[in-house]
XYZ file of C-alpha atoms in Angstrom:
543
model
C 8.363 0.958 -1.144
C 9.558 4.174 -1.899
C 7.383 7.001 -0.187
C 7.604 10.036 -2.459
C 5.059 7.612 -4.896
C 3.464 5.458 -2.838
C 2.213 8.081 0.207
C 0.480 10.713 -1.743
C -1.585 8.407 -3.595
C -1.567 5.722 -0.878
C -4.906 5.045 -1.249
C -6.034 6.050 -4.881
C -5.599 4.477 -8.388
C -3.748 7.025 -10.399
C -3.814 7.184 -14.136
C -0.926 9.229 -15.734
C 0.916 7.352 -18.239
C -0.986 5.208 -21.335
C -0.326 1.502 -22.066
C 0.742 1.225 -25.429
C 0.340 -0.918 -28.009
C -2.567 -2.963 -26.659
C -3.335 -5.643 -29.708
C -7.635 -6.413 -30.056
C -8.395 -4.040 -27.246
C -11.744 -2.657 -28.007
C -14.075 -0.096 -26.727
C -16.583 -2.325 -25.146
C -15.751 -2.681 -21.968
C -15.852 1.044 -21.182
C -19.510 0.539 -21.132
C -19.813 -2.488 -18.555
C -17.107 -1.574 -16.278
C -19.040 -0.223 -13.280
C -22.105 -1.891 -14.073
C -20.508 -5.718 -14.138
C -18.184 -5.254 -11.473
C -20.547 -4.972 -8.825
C -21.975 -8.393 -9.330
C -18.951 -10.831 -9.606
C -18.820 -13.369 -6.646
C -15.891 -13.336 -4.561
C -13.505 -16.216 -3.764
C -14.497 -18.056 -0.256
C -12.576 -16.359 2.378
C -10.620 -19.704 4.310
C -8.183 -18.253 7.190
C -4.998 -19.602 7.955
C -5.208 -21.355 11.251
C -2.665 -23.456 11.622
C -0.135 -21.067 13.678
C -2.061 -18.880 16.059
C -1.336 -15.349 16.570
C -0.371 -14.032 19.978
C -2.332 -11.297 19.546
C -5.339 -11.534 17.578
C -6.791 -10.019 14.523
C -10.369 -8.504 13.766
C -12.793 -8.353 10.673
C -12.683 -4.713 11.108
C -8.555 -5.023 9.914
C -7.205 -5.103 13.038
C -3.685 -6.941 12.472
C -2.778 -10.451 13.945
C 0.525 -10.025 16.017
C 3.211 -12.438 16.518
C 5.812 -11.874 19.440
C 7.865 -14.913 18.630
C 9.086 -17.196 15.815
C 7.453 -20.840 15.507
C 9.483 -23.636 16.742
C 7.644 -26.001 14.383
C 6.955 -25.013 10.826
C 3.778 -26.140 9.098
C 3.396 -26.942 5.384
C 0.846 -25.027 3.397
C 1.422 -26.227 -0.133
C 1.064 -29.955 -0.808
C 3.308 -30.266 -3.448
C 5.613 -28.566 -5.796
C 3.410 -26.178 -8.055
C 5.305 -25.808 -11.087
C 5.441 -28.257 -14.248
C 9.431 -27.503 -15.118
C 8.639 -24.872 -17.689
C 9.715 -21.138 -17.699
C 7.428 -18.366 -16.631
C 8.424 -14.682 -16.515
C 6.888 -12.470 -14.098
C 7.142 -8.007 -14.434
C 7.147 -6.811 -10.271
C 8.770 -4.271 -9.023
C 11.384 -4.160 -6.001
C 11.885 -1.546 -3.029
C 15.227 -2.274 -2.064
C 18.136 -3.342 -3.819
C 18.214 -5.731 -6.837
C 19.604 -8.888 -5.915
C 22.483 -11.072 -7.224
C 21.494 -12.116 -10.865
C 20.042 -15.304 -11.471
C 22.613 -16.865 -13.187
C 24.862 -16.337 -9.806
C 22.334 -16.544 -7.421
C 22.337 -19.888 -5.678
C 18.815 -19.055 -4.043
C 17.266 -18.646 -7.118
C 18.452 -21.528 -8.437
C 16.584 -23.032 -5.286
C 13.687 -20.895 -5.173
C 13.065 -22.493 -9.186
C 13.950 -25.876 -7.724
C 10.940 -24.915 -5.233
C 8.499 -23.764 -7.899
C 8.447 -26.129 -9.768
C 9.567 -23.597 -12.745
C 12.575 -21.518 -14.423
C 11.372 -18.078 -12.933
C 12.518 -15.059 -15.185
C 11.562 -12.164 -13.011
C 11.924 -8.612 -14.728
C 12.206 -6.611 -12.037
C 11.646 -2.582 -12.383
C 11.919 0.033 -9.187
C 10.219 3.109 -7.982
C 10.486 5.309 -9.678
C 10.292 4.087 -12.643
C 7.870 1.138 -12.694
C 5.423 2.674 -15.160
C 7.645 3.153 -17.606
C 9.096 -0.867 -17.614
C 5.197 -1.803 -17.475
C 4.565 0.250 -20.605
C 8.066 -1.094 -22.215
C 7.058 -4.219 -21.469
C 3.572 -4.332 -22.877
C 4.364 -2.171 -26.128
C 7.264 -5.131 -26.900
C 4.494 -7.187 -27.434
C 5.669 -10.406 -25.607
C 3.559 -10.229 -22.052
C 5.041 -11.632 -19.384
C 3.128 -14.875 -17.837
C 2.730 -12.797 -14.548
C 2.612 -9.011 -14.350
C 1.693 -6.729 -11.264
C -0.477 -4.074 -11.676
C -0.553 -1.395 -9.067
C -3.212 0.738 -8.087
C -0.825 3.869 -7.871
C 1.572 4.801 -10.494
C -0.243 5.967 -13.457
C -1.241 3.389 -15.409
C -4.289 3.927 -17.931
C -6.263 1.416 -20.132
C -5.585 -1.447 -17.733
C -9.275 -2.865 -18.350
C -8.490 -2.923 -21.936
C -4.869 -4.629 -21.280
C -6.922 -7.320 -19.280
C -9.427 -8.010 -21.637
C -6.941 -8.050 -24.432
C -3.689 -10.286 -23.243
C -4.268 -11.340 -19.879
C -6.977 -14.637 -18.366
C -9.873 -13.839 -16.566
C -9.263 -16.182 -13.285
C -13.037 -16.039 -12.295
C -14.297 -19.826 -12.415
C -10.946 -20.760 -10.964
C -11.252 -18.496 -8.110
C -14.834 -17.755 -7.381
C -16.754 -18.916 -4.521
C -15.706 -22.214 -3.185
C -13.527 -22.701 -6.591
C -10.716 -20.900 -4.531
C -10.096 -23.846 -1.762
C -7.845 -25.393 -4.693
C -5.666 -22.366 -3.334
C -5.508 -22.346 0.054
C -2.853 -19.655 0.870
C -4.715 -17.736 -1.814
C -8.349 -18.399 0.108
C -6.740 -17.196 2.923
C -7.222 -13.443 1.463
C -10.184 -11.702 2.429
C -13.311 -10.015 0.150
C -11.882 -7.016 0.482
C -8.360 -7.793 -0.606
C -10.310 -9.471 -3.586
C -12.416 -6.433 -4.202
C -9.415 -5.080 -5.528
C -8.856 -7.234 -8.527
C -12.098 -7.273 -10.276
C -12.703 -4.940 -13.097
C -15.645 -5.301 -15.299
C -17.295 -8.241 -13.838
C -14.675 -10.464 -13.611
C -11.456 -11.237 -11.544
C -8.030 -10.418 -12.740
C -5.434 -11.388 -10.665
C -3.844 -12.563 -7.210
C -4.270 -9.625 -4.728
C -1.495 -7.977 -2.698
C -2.530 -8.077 0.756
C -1.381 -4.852 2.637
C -1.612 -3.054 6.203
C -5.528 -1.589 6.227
C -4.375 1.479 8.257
C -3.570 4.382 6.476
C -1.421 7.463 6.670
C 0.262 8.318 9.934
C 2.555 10.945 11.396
C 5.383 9.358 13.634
C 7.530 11.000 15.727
C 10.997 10.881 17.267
C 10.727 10.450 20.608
C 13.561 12.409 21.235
C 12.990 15.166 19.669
C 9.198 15.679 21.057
C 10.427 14.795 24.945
C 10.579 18.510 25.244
C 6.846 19.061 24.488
C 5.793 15.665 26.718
C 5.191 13.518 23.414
C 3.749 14.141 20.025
C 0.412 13.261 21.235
C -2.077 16.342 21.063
C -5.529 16.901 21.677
C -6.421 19.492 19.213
C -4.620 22.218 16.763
C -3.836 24.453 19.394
C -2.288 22.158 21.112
C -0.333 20.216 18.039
C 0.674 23.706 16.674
C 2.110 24.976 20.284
C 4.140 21.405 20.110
C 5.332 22.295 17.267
C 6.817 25.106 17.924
C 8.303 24.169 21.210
C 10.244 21.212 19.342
C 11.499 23.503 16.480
C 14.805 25.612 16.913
C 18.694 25.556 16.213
C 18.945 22.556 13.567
C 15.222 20.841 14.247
C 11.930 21.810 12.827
C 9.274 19.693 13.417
C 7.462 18.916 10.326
C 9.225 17.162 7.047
C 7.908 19.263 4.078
C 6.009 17.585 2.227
C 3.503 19.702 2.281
C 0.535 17.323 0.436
C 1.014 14.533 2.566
C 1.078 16.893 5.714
C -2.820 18.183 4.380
C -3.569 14.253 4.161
C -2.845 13.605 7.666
C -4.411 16.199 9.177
C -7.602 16.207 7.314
C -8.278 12.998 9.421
C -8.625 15.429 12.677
C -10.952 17.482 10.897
C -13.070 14.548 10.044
C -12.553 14.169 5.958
C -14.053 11.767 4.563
C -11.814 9.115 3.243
C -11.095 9.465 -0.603
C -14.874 10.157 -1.098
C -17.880 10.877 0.905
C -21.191 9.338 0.093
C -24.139 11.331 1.015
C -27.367 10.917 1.990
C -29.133 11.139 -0.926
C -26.202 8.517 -2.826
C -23.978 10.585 -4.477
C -20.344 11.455 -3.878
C -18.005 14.313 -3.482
C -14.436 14.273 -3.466
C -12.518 15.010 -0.149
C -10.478 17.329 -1.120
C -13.674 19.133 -2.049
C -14.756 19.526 1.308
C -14.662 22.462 4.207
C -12.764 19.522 5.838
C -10.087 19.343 3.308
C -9.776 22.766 3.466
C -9.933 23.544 7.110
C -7.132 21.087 7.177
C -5.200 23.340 4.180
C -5.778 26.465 5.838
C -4.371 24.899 9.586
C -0.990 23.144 7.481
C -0.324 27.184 6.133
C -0.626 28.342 9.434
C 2.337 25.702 10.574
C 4.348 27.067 7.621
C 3.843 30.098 8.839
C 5.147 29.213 11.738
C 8.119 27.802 10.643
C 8.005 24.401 11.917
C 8.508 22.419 8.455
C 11.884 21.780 7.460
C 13.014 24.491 4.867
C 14.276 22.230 2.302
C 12.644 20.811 -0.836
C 9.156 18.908 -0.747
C 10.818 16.555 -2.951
C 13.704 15.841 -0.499
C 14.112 12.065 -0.441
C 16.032 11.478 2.267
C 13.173 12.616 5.141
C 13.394 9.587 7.573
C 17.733 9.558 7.707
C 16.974 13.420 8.795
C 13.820 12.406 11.462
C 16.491 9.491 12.681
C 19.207 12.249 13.072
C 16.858 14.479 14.901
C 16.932 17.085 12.348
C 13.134 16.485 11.720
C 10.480 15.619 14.690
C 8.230 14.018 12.806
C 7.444 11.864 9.242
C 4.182 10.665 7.232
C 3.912 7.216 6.973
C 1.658 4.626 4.978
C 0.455 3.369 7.718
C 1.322 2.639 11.344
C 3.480 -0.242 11.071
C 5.880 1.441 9.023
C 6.003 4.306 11.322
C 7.640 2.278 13.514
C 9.723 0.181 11.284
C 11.346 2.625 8.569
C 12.872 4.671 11.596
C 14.147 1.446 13.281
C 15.982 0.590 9.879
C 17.463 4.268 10.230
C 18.226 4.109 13.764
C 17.448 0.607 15.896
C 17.599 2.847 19.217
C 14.025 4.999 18.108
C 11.140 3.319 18.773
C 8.759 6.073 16.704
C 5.957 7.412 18.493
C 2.166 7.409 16.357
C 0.502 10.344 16.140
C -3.327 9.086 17.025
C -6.196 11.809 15.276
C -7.356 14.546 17.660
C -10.522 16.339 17.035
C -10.347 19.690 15.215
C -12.707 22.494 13.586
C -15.848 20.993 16.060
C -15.566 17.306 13.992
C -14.146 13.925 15.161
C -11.184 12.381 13.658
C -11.604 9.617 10.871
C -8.132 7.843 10.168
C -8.646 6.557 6.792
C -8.415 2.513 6.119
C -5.738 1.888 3.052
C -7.416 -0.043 0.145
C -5.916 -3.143 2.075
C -3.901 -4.047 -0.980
C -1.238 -2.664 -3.580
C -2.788 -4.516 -6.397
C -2.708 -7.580 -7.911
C -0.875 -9.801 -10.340
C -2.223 -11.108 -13.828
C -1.928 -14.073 -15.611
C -1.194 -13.725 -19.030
C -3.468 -15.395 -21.742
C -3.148 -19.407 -22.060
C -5.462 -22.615 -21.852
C -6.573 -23.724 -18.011
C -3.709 -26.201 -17.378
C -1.113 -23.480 -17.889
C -3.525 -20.882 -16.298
C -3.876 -22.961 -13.288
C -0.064 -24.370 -12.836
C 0.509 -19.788 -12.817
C -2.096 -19.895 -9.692
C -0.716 -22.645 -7.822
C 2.995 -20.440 -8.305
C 0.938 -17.504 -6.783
C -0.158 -20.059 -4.275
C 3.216 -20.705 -3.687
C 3.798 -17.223 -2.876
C 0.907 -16.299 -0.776
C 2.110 -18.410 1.857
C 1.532 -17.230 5.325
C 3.894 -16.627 8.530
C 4.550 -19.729 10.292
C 4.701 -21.713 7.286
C 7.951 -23.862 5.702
C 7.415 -21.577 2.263
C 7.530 -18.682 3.908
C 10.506 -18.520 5.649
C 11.991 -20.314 2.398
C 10.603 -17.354 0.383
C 11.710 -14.475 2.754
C 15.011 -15.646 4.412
C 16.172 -18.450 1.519
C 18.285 -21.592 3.385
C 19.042 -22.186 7.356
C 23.249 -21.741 7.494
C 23.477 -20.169 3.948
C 21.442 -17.304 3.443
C 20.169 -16.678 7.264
C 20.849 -17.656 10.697
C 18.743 -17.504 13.677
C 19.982 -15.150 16.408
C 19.327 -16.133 20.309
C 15.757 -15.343 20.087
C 14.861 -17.263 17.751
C 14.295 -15.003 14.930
C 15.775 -15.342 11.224
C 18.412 -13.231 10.754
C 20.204 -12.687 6.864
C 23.412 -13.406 6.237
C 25.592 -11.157 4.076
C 24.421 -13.771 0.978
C 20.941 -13.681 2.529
C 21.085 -9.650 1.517
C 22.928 -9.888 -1.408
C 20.531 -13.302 -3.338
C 17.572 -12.903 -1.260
C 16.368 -9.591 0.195
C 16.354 -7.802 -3.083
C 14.308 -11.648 -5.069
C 12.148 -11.656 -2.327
C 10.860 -8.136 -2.330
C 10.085 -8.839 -6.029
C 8.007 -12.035 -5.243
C 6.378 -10.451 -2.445
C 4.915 -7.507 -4.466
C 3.599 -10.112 -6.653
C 1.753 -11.591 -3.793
C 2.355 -12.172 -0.596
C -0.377 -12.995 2.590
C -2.612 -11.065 4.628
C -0.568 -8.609 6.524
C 0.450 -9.427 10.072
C 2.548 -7.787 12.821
C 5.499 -10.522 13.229
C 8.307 -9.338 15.399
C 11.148 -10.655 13.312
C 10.178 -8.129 10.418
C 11.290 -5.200 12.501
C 15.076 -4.376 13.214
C 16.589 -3.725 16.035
C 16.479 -5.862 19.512
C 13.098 -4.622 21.184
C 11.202 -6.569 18.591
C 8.324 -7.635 20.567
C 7.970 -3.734 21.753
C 7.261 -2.920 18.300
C 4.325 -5.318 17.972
C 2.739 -4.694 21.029
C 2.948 -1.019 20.101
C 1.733 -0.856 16.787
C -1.108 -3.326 17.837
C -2.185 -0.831 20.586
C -2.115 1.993 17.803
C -4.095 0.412 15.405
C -6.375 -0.805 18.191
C -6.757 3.631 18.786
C -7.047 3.754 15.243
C -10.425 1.505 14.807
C -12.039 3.890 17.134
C -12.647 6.056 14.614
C -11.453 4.511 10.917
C -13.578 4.711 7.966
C -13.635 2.975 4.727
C -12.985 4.997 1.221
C -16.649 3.522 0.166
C -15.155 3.104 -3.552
C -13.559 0.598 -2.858
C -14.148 -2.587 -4.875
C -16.030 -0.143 -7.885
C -14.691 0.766 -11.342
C -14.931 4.308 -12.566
C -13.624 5.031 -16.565
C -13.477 8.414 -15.458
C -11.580 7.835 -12.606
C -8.419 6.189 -14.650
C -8.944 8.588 -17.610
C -8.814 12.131 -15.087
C -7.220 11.105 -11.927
C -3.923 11.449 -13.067
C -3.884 14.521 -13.976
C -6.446 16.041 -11.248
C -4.088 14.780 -8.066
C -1.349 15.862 -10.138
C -2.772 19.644 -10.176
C -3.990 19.429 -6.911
C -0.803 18.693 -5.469
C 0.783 21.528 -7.020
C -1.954 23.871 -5.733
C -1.695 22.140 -2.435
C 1.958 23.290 -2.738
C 1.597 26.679 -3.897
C -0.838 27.799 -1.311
C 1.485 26.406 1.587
C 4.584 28.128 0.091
C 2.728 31.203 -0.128
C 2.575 31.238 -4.069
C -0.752 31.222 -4.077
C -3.861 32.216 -2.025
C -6.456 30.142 0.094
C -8.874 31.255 -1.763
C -8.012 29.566 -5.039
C -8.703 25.957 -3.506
C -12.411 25.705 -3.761
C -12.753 27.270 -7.258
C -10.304 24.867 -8.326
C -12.354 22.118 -7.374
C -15.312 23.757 -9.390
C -13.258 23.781 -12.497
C -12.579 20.216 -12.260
C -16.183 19.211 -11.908
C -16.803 19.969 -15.025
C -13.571 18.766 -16.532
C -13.934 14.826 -14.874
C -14.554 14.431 -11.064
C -18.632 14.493 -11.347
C -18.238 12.040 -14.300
C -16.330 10.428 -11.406
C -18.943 10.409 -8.831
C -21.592 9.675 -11.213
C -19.917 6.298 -12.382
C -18.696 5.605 -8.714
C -22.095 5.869 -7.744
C -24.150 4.187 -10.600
C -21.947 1.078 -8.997
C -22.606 1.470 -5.652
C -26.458 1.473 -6.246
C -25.577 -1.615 -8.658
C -24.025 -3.672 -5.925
C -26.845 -2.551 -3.029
């Protein structure tokens, strides 16, 4: 997905643009939201066990890694899950769109498979809030519809309560097993579709690291690596790697902060304190420690000197022109630079310790939200979940590779190793369908070798395995997570969107240091301790 949107809110529900037009949507749930949504019962988790991992996972979101591609294929839906009638589904794509539908033999198939005649609208980043809110204001709501937790979308408790079917009894508890791929999530992927009490939608599982620097190998040789044991240290790297046409830094100056604040042990999103209530982490010393260390690499010229907007970051870290890149987490550190270059196997920048505090790499939400069903009685409501089922099928399985690489000899091929490769149809019909469906759902995340490009496939596993086994030693949980805050969808928004601005001032010298923290003391009044109040009220709620 595209990383000017999706990093510097990577792990935050934003709220910046209004649904419109929402028919019967009343005030009442504005009331219940944190208080009911600590008390809904989440599905039974059931893993998938019938391909084993080489390398295996942990509950504390350590990924499962595969170093090779099944021989033998398993079946994890029983039977076809549609009932021959259309559905249209609103997702969103992060590559390019794919041959229409009424030219694209795979879709043809992939309804064939279904069970349905699958009208996908299919909108793109950026862009996506603007074809949700089309969408809704036009009246008709689609059958499925992703909502994300990070491109400004307000009033979406109202929008579910209004026009869209509240899954719980079909989902809750042991009622889930009907769904197997679908019980195969975990709470915590759950966690993320429940909003006043009651559950939503079919999560999108995603990596549970979060933001990452990763380097060019290349480019960092001179300094012995990219690994650093404390400021001094990173900053004297820095400048060793930076002259004639490199810099080491991209300049994105927010994400940069976000990063770094991990070595100088932030808290993740929001602290919670001893006493039970929360403060924000950018409203820290941590935060600001972290500020006041990214102005003095400015200052040192390390950052690339073009744009913080520039969109082309990782072409420029491939060409060497760039040292080093944030990334959502550590598994596309390594795999957006392979699609760049296949030679750079991207080094991960593990936290060091800074200002006297240990590192905390901050866990993702686990999930980029979750698709609802629209409105309808329980046989049509159920035939949409088995679909989802459909989707949510894991690695190893006959739907899968269906779903992701289409039809052996047609749309992929598999190369000597074993792994599915597309063909020039397989880009053309499938990559772009098949990012669609998979932002609808997909399954837990997992480290499979034939996702990464390039020829050292099972390198990149092992790698990003052993990072994200660093990682654990000191990740913490945004404890949020899984609670509603009114506040938080009504103020966000507009609060990150200040903050970045700030955050970019103060680097680029516009501004001083010293206007951080009274920021911050503006905003409590204008939304972020109705924030904390609500966050908390929930947390005691659930306890």
């Amino acid at each position: 997905m595209s990383r000017r949107t999706f990093l510097s809110l990577s792990t935050s529900v934003a709220a910046g643009a209004a649904v419109t037009s929402l028919t019967g949507c009343g005030s009442g749930t504005k009331k219940t939201g944190e208080a009911a949504s600590s008390k809904v019962k989440l599905p039974t988790h059931v893993p998938f066990t019938k391909i084993k991992p080489d390398l295996a996972p942990n509950a504390k979101g350590l990924s499962a890694g595969f170093l090779s591609y099944p021989k033998d294929l398993v079946r994890s839906v029983a039977k076809t899950p549609g009932d021959g009638s259309g559905i249209t589904m609103l997702t969103e794509i992060w590559t390019q769109p794919p041959t229409p539908k009424g030219s694209n033999a795979y879709w043809g198939r992939l309804n064939k498979e279904l069970g349905v005649d699958l009208t996908a609208i299919l909108g793109t980043d950026p862009g996506y809030e603007e074809k949700f809110s089309a969408t809704i204001a036009g009246g008709d709501l689609p059958d499925l519809l992703w909502i994300p937790p990070n491109q400004g979308i307000q009033h979406v408790a109202e929008l579910l309560e209004a026009k869209c079917a509240d899954i719980t009894e079909y989902v809750s508890g042991d009622a889930v097993k009907k769904y197997p791929n679908l019980a195969a999530m975990t709470p915590a992927h759950w966690k993320t579709a429940v909003v006043n009490g009651k559950i939503w939608g079919a999560p999108v599982p995603y990596p549970a690291f979060g933001q990452v620097y990763a380097g060019n190998p290349k480019v960092w040789e001179k300094a012995d690596g990219i690994a650093s044991s404390d400021p001094e240290e990173f900053l004297a790297k820095c400048k060793e790697v930076t002259g004639g046409k490199t810099w080491a830094l991209e300049p994105i100056y927010v994400n940069a902060v976000s990063v770094l604040s991990q070595c100088f042990g932030a808290p993740n999103k929001w602290r919670q304190n001893k006493d039970g209530s929360l403060t924000w982490f950018q409203d820290t010393d941590e935060y600001e420690a972290a500020l006041d260390f990214v102005l003095k690499l400015k200052k040192a010229g390390v950052f690339y000197p073009g744009n913080p907007k520039m969109a082309d970051a990782y072409i420029k870290m491939a060409q060497g022109t760039i040292g080093a890149t944030v990334h959502a987490n550590p598994y596309n550190a390594r795999k957006e630079i392979r699609v760049q270059d296949p030679a750079i196997a991207s080094e991960i920048l593990i936290p060091f310790a800074a200002g006297g505090h240990q590192p905390n790499h901050h866990y993702h939400l686990g999930t980029i939200g979750y698709t609802a069903i629209k409105k309808g009685d329980e046989k049509r409501v159920r035939m949409l979940l088995r679909v989802l089922d459909y989707l949510a099928a894991p690695f190893g399985s006959k739907e899968r590779e269906f779903l992701e690489y289409g039809t052996e000899g047609e749309d992929f091929t598999y190369d000597k190793n074993g792994f599915p490769d597309r063909t020039k149809q397989g880009k053309q019909q499938v990559e772009g369908l098949f990012s669609g469906l998979q932002t609808s759902t997909t399954s837990p995340f997992a480290l499979i070798a034939s996702t990464f490009p390039g020829t050292d496939r099972v390198r990149d596993v092992k790698d990003v395995y052993a990072a994200e086994q660093k990682l654990l030693e000191t990740a913490i949980r945004n404890p949020t997570v899984g609670h509603y805050s009114d506040a938080y969808t009504q103020h966000y928004g507009r609060m990150s969107t200040e903050a970045t601005d700030l955050v970019n001032d103060i680097v680029s010298g516009r501004k001083k240091i010293g206007e951080w923290r009274p920021f911050w003391a503006e905003w409590k009044n204008k939304g972020l301790e109705q924030m904390a109040r609500e966050y908390q009220k929930s947390i005691e709620r659930s306890s």
